[in-house]
Short mmCIF file of C-alpha atoms in Angstrom, two decimals:
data_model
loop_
_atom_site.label_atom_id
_atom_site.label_comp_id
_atom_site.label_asym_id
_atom_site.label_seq_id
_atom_site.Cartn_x
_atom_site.Cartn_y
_atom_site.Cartn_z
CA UNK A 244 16.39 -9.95 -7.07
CA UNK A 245 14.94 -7.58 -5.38
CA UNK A 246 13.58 -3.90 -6.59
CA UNK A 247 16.36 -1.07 -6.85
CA UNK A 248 13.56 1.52 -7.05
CA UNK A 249 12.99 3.90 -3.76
CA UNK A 250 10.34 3.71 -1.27
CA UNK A 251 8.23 6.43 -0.75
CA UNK A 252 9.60 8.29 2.62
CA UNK A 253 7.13 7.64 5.69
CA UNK A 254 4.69 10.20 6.00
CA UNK A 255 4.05 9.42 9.62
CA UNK A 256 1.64 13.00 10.17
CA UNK A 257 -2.11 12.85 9.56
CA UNK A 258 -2.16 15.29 6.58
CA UNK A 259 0.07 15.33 4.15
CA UNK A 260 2.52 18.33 4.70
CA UNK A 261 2.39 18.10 8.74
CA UNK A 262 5.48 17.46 10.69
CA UNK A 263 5.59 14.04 12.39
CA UNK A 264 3.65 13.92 15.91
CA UNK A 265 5.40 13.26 19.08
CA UNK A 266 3.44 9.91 19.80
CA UNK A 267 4.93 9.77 23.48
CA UNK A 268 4.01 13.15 24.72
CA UNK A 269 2.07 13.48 27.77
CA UNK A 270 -0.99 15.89 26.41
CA UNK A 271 -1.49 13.45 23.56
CA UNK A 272 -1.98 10.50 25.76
CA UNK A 273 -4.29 13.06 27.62
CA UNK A 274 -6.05 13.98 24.67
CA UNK A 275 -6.89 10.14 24.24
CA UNK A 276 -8.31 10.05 27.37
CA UNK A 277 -11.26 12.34 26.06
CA UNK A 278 -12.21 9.79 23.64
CA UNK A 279 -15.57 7.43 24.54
CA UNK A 280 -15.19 5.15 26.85
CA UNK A 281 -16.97 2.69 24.90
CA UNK A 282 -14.20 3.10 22.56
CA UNK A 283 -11.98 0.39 24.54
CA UNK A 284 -15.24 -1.47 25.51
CA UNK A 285 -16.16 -2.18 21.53
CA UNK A 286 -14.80 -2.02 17.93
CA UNK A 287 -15.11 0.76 15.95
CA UNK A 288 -16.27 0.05 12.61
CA UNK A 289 -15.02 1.92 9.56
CA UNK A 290 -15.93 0.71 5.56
CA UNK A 291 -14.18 2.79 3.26
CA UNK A 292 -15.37 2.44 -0.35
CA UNK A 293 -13.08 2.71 -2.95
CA UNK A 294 -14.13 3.45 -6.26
CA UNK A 295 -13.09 5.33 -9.71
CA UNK A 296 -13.50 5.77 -13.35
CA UNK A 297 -12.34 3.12 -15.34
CA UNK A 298 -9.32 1.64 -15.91
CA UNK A 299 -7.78 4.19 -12.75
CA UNK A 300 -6.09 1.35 -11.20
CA UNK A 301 -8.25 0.39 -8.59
CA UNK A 302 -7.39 -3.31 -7.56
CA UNK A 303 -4.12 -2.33 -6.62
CA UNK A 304 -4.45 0.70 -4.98
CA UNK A 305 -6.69 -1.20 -2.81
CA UNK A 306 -4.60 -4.26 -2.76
CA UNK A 307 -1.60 -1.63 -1.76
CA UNK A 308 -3.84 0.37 1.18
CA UNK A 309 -4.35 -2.72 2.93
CA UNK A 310 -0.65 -4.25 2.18
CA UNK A 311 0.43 -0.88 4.24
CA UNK A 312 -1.59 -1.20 6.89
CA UNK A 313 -0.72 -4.51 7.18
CA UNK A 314 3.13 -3.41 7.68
CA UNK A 315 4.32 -3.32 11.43
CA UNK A 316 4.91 0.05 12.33
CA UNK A 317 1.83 1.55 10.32
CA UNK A 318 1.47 5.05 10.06
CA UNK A 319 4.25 5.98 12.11
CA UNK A 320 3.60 3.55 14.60
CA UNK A 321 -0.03 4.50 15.20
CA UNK A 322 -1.59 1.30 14.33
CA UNK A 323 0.32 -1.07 17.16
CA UNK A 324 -1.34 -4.36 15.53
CA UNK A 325 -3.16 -5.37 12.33
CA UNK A 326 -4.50 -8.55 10.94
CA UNK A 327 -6.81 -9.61 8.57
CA UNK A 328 -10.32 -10.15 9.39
CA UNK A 329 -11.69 -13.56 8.85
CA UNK A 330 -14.74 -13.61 6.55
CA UNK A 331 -17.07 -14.73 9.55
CA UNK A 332 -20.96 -15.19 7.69
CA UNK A 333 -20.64 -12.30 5.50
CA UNK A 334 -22.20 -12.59 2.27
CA UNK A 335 -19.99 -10.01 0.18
CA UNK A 336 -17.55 -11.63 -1.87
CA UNK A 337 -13.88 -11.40 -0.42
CA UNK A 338 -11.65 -9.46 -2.37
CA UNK A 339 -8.24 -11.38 -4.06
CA UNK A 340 -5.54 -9.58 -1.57
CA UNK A 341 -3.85 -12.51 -1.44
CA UNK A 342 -3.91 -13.61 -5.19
CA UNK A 343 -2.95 -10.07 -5.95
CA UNK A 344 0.25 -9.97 -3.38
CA UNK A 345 1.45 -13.17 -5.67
CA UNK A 346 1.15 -11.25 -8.61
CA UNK A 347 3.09 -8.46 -7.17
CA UNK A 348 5.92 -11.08 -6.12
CA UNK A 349 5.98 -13.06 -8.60
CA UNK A 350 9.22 -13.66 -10.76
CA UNK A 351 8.89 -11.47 -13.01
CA UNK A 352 6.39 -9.66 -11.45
CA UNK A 353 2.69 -8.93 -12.72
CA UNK A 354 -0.43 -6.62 -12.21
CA UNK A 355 -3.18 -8.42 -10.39
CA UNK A 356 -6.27 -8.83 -12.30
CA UNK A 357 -8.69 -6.24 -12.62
CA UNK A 358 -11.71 -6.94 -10.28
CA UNK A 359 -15.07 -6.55 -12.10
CA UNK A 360 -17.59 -6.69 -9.15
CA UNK A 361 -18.07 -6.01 -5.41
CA UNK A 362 -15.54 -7.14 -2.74
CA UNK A 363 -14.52 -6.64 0.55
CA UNK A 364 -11.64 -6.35 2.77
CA UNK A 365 -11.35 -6.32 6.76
CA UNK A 366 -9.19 -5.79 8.60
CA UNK A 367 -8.95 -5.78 12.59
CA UNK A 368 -6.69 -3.01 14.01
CA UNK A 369 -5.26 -2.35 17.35
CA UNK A 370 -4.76 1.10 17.69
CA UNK A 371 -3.28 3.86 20.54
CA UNK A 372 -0.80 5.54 22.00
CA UNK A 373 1.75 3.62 24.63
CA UNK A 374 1.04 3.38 27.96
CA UNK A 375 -2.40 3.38 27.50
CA UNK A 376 -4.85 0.19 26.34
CA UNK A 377 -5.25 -0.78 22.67
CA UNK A 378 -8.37 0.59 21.07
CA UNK A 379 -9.75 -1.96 18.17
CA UNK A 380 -10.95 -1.18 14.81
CA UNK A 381 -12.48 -2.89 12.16
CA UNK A 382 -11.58 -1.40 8.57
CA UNK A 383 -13.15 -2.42 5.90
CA UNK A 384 -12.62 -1.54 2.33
CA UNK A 385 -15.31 -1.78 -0.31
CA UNK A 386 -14.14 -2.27 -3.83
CA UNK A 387 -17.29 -0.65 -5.41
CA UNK A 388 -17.85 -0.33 -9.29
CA UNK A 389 -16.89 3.22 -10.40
CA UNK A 390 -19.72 2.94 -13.01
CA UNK A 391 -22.42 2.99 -10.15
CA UNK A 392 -21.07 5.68 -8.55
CA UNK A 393 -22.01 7.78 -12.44
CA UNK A 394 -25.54 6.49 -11.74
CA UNK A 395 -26.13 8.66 -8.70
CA UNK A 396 -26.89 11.72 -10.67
CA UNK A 397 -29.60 10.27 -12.09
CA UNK A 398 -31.74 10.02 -8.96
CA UNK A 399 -32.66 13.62 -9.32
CA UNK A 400 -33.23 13.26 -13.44
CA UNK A 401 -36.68 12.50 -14.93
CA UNK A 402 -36.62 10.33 -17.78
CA UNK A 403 -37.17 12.73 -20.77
CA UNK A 404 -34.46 15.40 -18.96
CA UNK A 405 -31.69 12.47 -18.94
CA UNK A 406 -32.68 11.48 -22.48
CA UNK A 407 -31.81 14.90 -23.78
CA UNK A 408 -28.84 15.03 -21.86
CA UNK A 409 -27.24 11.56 -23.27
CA UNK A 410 -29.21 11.89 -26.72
CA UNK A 411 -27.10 15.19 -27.06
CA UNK A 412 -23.83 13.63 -25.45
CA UNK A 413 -24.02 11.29 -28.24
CA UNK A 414 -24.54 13.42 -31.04
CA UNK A 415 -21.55 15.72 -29.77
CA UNK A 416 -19.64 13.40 -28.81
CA UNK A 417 -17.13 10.92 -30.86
CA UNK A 418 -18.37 9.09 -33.44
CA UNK A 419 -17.98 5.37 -33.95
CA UNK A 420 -19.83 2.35 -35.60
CA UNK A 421 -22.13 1.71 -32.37
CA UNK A 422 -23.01 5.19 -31.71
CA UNK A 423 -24.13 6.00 -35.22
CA UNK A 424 -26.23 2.82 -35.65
CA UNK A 425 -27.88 4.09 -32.32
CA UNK A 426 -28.71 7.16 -33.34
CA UNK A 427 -30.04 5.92 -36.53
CA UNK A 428 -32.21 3.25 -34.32
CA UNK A 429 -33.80 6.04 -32.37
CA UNK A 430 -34.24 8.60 -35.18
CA UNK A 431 -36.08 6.22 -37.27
CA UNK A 432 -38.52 5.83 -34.66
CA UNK A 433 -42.07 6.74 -36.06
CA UNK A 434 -43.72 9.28 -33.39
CA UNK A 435 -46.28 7.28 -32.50
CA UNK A 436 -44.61 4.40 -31.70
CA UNK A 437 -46.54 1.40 -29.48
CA UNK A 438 -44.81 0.12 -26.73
CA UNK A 439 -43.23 -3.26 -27.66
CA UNK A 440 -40.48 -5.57 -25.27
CA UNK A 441 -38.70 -6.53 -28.43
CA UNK A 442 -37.69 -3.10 -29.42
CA UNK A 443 -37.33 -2.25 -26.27
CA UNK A 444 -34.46 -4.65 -26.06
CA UNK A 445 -33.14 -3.72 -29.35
CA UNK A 446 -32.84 0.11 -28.60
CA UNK A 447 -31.56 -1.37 -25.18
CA UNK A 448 -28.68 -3.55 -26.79
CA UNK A 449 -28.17 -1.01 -29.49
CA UNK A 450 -27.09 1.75 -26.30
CA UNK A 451 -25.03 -0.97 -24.63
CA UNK A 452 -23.14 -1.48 -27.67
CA UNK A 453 -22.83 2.57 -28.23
CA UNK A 454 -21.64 2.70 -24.53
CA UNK A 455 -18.60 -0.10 -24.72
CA UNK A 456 -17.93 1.66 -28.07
CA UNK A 457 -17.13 4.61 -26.36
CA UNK A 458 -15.04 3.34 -23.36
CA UNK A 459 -12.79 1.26 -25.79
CA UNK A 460 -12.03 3.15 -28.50
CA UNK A 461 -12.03 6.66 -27.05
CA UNK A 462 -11.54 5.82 -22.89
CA UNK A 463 -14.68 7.77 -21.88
CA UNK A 464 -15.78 7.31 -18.84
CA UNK A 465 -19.51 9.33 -18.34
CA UNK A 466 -21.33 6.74 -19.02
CA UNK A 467 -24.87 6.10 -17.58
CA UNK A 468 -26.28 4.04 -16.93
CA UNK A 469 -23.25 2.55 -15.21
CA UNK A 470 -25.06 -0.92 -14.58
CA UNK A 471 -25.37 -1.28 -18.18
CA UNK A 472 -21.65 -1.76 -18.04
CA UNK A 473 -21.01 -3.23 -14.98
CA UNK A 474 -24.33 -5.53 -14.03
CA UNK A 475 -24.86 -6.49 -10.67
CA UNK A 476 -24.66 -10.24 -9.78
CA UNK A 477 -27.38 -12.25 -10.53
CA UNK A 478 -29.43 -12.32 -13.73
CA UNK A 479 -31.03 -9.17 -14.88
CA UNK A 480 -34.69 -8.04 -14.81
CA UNK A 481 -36.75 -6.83 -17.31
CA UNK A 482 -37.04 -3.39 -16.81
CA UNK A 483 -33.21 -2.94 -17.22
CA UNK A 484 -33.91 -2.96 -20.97
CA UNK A 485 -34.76 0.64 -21.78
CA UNK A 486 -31.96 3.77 -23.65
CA UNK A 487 -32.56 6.98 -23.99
CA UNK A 488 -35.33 8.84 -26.28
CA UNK A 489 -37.36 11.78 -27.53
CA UNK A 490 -40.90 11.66 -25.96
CA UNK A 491 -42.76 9.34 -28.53
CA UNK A 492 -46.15 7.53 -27.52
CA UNK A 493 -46.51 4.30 -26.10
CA UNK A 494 -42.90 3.09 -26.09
CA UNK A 495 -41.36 6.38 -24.46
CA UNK A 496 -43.86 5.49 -21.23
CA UNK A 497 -42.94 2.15 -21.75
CA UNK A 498 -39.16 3.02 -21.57
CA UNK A 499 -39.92 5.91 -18.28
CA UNK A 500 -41.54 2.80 -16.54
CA UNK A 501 -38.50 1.30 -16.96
CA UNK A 502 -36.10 4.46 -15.91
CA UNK A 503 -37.91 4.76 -12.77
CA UNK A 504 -37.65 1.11 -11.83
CA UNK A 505 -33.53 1.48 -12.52
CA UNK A 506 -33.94 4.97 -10.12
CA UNK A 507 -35.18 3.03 -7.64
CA UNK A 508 -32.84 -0.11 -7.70
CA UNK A 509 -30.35 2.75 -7.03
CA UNK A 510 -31.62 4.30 -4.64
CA UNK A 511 -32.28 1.33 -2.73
CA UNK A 512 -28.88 0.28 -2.92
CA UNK A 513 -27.79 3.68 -1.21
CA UNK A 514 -29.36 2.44 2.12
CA UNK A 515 -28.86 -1.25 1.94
CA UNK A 516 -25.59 -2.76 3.93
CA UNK A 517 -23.51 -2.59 0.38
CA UNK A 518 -23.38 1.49 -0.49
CA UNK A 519 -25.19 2.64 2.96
CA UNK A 520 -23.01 2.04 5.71
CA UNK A 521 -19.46 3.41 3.90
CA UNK A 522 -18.77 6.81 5.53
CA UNK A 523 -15.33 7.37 4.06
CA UNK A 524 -14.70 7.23 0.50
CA UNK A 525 -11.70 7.03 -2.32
CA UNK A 526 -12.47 7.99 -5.51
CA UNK A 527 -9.69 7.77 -8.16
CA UNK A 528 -9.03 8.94 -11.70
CA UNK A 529 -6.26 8.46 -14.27
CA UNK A 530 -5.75 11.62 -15.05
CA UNK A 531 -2.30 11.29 -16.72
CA UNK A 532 -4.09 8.86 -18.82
CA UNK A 533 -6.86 11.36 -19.70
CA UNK A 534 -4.36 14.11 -20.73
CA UNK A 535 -2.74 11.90 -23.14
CA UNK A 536 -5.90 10.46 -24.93
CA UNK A 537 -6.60 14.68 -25.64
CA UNK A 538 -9.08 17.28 -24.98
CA UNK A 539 -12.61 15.02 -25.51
CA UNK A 540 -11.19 12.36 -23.21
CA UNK A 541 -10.18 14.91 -20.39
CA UNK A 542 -13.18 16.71 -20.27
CA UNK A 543 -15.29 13.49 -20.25
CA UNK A 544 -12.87 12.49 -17.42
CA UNK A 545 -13.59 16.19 -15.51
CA UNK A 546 -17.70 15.97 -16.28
CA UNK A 547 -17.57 12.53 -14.89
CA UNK A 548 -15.72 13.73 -11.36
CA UNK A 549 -17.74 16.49 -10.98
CA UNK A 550 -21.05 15.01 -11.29
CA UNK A 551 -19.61 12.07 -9.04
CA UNK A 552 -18.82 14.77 -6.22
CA UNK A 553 -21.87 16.75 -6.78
CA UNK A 554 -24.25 13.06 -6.00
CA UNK A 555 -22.57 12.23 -2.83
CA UNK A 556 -24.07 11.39 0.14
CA UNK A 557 -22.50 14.11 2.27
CA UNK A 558 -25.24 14.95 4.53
CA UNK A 559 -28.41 13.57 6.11
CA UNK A 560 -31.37 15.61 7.51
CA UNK A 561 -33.87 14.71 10.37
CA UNK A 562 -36.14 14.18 7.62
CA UNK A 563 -34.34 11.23 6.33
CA UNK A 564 -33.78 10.00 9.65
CA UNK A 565 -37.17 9.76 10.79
CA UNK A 566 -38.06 8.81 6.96
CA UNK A 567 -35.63 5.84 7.49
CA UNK A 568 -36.90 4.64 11.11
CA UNK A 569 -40.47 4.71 9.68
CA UNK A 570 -39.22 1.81 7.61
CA UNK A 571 -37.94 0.10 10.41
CA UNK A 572 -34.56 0.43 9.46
CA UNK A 573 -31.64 2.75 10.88
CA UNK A 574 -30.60 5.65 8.61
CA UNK A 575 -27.52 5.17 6.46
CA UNK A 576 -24.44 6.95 7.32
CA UNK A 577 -23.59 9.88 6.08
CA UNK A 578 -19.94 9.80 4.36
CA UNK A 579 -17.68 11.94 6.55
CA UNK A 580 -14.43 12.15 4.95
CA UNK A 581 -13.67 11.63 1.09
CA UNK A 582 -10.21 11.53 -0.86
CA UNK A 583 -10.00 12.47 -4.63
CA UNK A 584 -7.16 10.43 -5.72
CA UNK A 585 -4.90 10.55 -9.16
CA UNK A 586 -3.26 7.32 -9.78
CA UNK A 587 -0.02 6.58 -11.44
CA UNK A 588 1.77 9.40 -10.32
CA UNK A 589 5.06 7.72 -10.25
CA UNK A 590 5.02 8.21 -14.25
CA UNK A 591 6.01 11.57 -13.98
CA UNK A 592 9.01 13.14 -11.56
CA UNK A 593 8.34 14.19 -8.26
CA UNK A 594 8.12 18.49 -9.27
CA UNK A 595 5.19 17.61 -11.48
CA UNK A 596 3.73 15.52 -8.45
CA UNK A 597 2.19 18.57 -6.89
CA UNK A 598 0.42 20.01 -10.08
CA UNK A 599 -0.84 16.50 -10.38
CA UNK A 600 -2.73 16.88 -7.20
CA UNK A 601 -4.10 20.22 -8.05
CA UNK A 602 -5.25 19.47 -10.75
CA UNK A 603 -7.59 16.64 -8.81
CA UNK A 604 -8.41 19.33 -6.29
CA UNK A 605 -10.15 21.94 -9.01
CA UNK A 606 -11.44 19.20 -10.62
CA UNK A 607 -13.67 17.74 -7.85
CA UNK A 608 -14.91 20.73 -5.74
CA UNK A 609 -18.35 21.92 -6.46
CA UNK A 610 -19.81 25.62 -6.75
CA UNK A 611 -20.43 25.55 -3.24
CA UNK A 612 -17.06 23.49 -1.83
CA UNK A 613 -14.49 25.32 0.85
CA UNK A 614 -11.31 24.13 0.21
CA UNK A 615 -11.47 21.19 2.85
CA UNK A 616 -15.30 20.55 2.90
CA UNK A 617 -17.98 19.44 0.95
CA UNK A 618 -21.05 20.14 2.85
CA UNK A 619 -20.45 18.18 6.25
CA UNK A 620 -17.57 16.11 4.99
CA UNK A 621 -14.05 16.63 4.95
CA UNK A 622 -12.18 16.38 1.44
CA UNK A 623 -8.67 16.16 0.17
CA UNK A 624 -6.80 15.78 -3.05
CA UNK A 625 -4.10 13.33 -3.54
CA UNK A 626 -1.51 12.39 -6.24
CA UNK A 627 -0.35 8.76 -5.32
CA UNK A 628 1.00 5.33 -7.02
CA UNK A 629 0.02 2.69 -5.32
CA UNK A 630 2.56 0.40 -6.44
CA UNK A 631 5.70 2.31 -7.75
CA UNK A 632 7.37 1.21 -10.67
CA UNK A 633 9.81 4.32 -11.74
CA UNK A 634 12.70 6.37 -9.89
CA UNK A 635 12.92 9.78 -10.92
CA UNK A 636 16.17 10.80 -13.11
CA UNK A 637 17.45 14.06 -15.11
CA UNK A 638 17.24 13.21 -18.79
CA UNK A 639 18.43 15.94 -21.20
CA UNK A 640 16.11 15.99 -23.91
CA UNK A 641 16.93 18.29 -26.84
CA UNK A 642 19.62 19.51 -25.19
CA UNK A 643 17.38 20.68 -22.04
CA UNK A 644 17.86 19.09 -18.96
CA UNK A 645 13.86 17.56 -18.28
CA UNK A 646 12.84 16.18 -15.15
CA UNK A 647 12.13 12.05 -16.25
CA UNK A 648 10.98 8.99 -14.63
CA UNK A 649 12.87 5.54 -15.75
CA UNK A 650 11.21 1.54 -15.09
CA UNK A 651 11.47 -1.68 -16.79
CA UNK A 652 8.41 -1.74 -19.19
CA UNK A 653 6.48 -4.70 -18.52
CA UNK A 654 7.49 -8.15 -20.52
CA UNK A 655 10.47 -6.13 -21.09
CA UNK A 656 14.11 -6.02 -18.44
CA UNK A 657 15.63 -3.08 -20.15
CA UNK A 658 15.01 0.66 -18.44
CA UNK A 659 12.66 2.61 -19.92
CA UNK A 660 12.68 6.59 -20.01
CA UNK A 661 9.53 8.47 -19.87
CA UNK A 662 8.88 12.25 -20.49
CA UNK A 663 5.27 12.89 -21.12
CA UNK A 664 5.22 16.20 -20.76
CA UNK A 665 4.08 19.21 -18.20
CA UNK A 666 1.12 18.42 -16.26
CA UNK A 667 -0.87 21.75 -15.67
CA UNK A 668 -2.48 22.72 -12.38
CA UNK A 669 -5.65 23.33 -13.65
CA UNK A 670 -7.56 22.43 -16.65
CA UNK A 671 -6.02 22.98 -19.62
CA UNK A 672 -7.04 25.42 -22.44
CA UNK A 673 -6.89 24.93 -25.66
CA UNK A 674 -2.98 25.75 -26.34
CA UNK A 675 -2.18 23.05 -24.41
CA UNK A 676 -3.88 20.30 -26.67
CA UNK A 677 -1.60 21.67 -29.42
CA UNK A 678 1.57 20.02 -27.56
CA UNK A 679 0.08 16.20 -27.04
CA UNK A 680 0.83 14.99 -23.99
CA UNK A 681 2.66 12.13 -24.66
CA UNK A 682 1.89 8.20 -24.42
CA UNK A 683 2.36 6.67 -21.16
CA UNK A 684 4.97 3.22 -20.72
CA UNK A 685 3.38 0.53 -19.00
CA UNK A 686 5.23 -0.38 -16.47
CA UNK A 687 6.55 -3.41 -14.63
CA UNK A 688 5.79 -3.02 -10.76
CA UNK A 689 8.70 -2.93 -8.69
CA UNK A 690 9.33 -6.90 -7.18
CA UNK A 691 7.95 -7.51 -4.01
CA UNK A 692 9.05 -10.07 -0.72
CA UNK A 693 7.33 -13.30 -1.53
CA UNK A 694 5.91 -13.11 2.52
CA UNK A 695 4.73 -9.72 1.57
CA UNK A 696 6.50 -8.30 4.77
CA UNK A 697 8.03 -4.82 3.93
CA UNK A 698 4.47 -3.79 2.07
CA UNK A 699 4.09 -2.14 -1.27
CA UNK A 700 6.77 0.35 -2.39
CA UNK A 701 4.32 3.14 -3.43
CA UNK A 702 3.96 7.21 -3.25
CA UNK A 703 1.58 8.66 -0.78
CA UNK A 704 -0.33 6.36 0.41
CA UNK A 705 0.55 7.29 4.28
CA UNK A 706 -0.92 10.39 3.83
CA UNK A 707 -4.10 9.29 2.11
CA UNK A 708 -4.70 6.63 5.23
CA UNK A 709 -3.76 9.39 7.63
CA UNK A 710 -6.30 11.44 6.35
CA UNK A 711 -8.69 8.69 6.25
CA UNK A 712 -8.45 7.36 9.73
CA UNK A 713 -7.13 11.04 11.34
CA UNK A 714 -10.28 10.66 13.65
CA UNK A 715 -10.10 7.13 14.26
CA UNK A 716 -6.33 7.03 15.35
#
């Protein structure tokens, strides 16, 4: 039986709050005229990486970004024709849209799996306005590990300046088991300590350990190194085995040895074909989840954004260019346009939808940020559910008449009500953590078509793709 809960209204203009574009008029089909000419001649090739903290619901905001591009009419009918891309000799690993669609139609229906490594998705577009010829487009979206993303900052740390920073994170931060027999590993280090593999990998496993500790039991998400928790494929060298520590003889060079190695697995992964060529980018948070966990899980949440958006790859100098071609490679591309997404926003009512997204927007700019821009890229904020599960409903709560959301919880067919409180606009202070902000139903995802025709019923998702492809459409 199919889904009684509403679609999200078609947001056919580029940015979200435009009015709809008259796609027939006569200066717009002359505007397309300016474009290249090579533009008919060849595809234009577009990898957006998506990414996020944790646990932010990445798999099927992707799987639901391609699912609506996928749905004739796209966009207001700006995308005429879209397919997916056959895997051709690529090497990445293809990500499960398929698998995930059956999980979305199933009877009863199901979250898709959480992916927990690289993937990608084409897609081959056929874009333009009527009367004049289709323009094509490759799109491809990179599901890339939020936890490498947290690594970037670290390109421009030293060894001993990120091993104060963590070593101090830890000690402030919450304590469980793992951390404290950490801490106790490292303190009990004699000063003039030899450099040995086999503590080496103790102190390493130790951090690991303090790391996952953290993530399950409090849902922190500034975590370095991020490959600790999320390993690339393959097995693992030997150098990834070093943690954090006080300057101390011959294992503390030992362990710097080590840090630099990890620096510079990073930073070659910036320029190979994996990180280097995306120049458009989605990074998403759960921020609804963070205000309910309380104050040490939201501001973990906040650090983690910020130093995300403050590593970016926004610009590239000549420097770098003529660095690159020195290497006989081309430069990598610089990331042009980049979306700060919160997820799950259909579990609170629409009026609370727009805090939701200003909230992401103070959150994510940097000292330096204009309101649109990050150095040379464009940037937006965005409050979205990719798949929506809830319709919004008035529920009087103590007498008070409270704007609610209602869904089936999941393994469960009778409604739900949900009320989790007032999201603020900007980050909360410290009267707000008196009122908790209140646990968050999981919900079942609204059914799908079996053929997946019709797409994903979700909230803003037009406008995020309008704002990712403005230039390319």
């Amino acid at each position: 039986m199919a889904s009684d809960l509403p679609h999200d209204p078609v947001l056919p203009a580029l940015r979200a709050g435009e009015a709809p574009q008259n796609w027939f008029d006569l200066p717009g089909q002359l505007s397309e005229l300016k474009r290249n000419p090579l533009d008919w001649w060849r595809p234009r090739v577009a990898r957006i990486g998506v990414t996020g903290l944790a646990r932010a619901g990445k798999t099927v905001l992707l799987t639901a970004l391609a699912a609506t591009v996928l749905t004739p009419g796209a966009l207001g009918g700006r995308i005429r024709r879209a397919r997916l891309a056959e895997a051709g000799a690529s090497s990445l690993p293809r990500f499960p849209f398929a698998a995930n669609m059956a999980a979305l139609a199933a009877d009863p229906p199901r979250w898709p799996d959480r992916t927990d490594a690289t993937a990608l998705l084409a897609l081959d577009l056929e874009v333009g306005r009527p009367g004049l010829p289709a323009r094509k487009i490759r799109l491809e979206f990179l599901d890339y590990p939020g936890e490498w993303l947290l690594d970037l900052p670290m390109l421009t740390q030293t060894f001993d300046v990120w091993s104060q920073a963590k070593l101090a994170r830890l000690r402030a931060g919450p304590d469980t088991d793992a951390v404290r027999a950490f801490l106790q590993f490292v303190d009990a280090l004699p000063v003039s300590i030899a450099a040995s593999d086999a503590l080496a990998q103790s102190g390493h496993d130790l951090f690991v350990r303090a790391l996952v500790s953290l993530r399950i039991e409090h849902g922190l998400s500034w975590l370095q190194p991020g490959r600790f928790l999320m390993p690339g494929p393959g097995s693992q060298p030997p150098w990834i085995a070093f943690f954090p520590m006080d300057s101390r003889a011959g294992l503390c060079d030992l362990l710097k040895q080590r840090y630099e190695a990890y620096r510079a697995s990073v930073r070659t992964g910036l320029v190979a074909p994996l990180f280097g060529q995306i120049d458009r980018l989605v990074v998403l948070a759960d921020l609804l989840g963070a205000l309910h966990k309380g104050s040490v899980a939201f501001e973990d949440a906040r650090d983690a954004l910020s130093a995300a958006a403050s590593s970016l790859r926004w610009q590239g100098s000549w420097l770098q260019t003529l660095g690159a071609l020195a290497q006989g490679r081309l430069p990598s591309r610089t990331i042009c346009r980049v979306a700060y997404v919160a997820s799950k926003a259909d579990h609170v009512a629409e009026r609370q939808r727009g805090n939701l997204r200003r909230l992401m927007d103070v959150l994510t700019r940097t000292g330096t940020d204009q309101p649109t821009m990050v150095g040379n890229a464009q940037r937006a904020a965005f409050a979205v559910a990719a798949a929506r599960c809830t319709e919004d409903f008035v529920w009087s709560l103590d007498g008070h008449p409270v704007s609610a959301v209602r869904g089936r919880r999941l393994g469960d067919d009778s409604m739900t009500r949900s009320y989790p409180g007032e999201v603020p606009d900007t980050p909360p202070d410290q009267a707000f953590w008196t009122h908790p902000f209140l646990a968050l139903p999981t919900f079942e995802p609204a059914r799908i078509r079996s053929d997946g025709k019709g797409g994903i019923p979700n909230i803003g998702l037009d406008a995020l793709l309008g704002f990712l492809l403005e230039d390319l459409l």
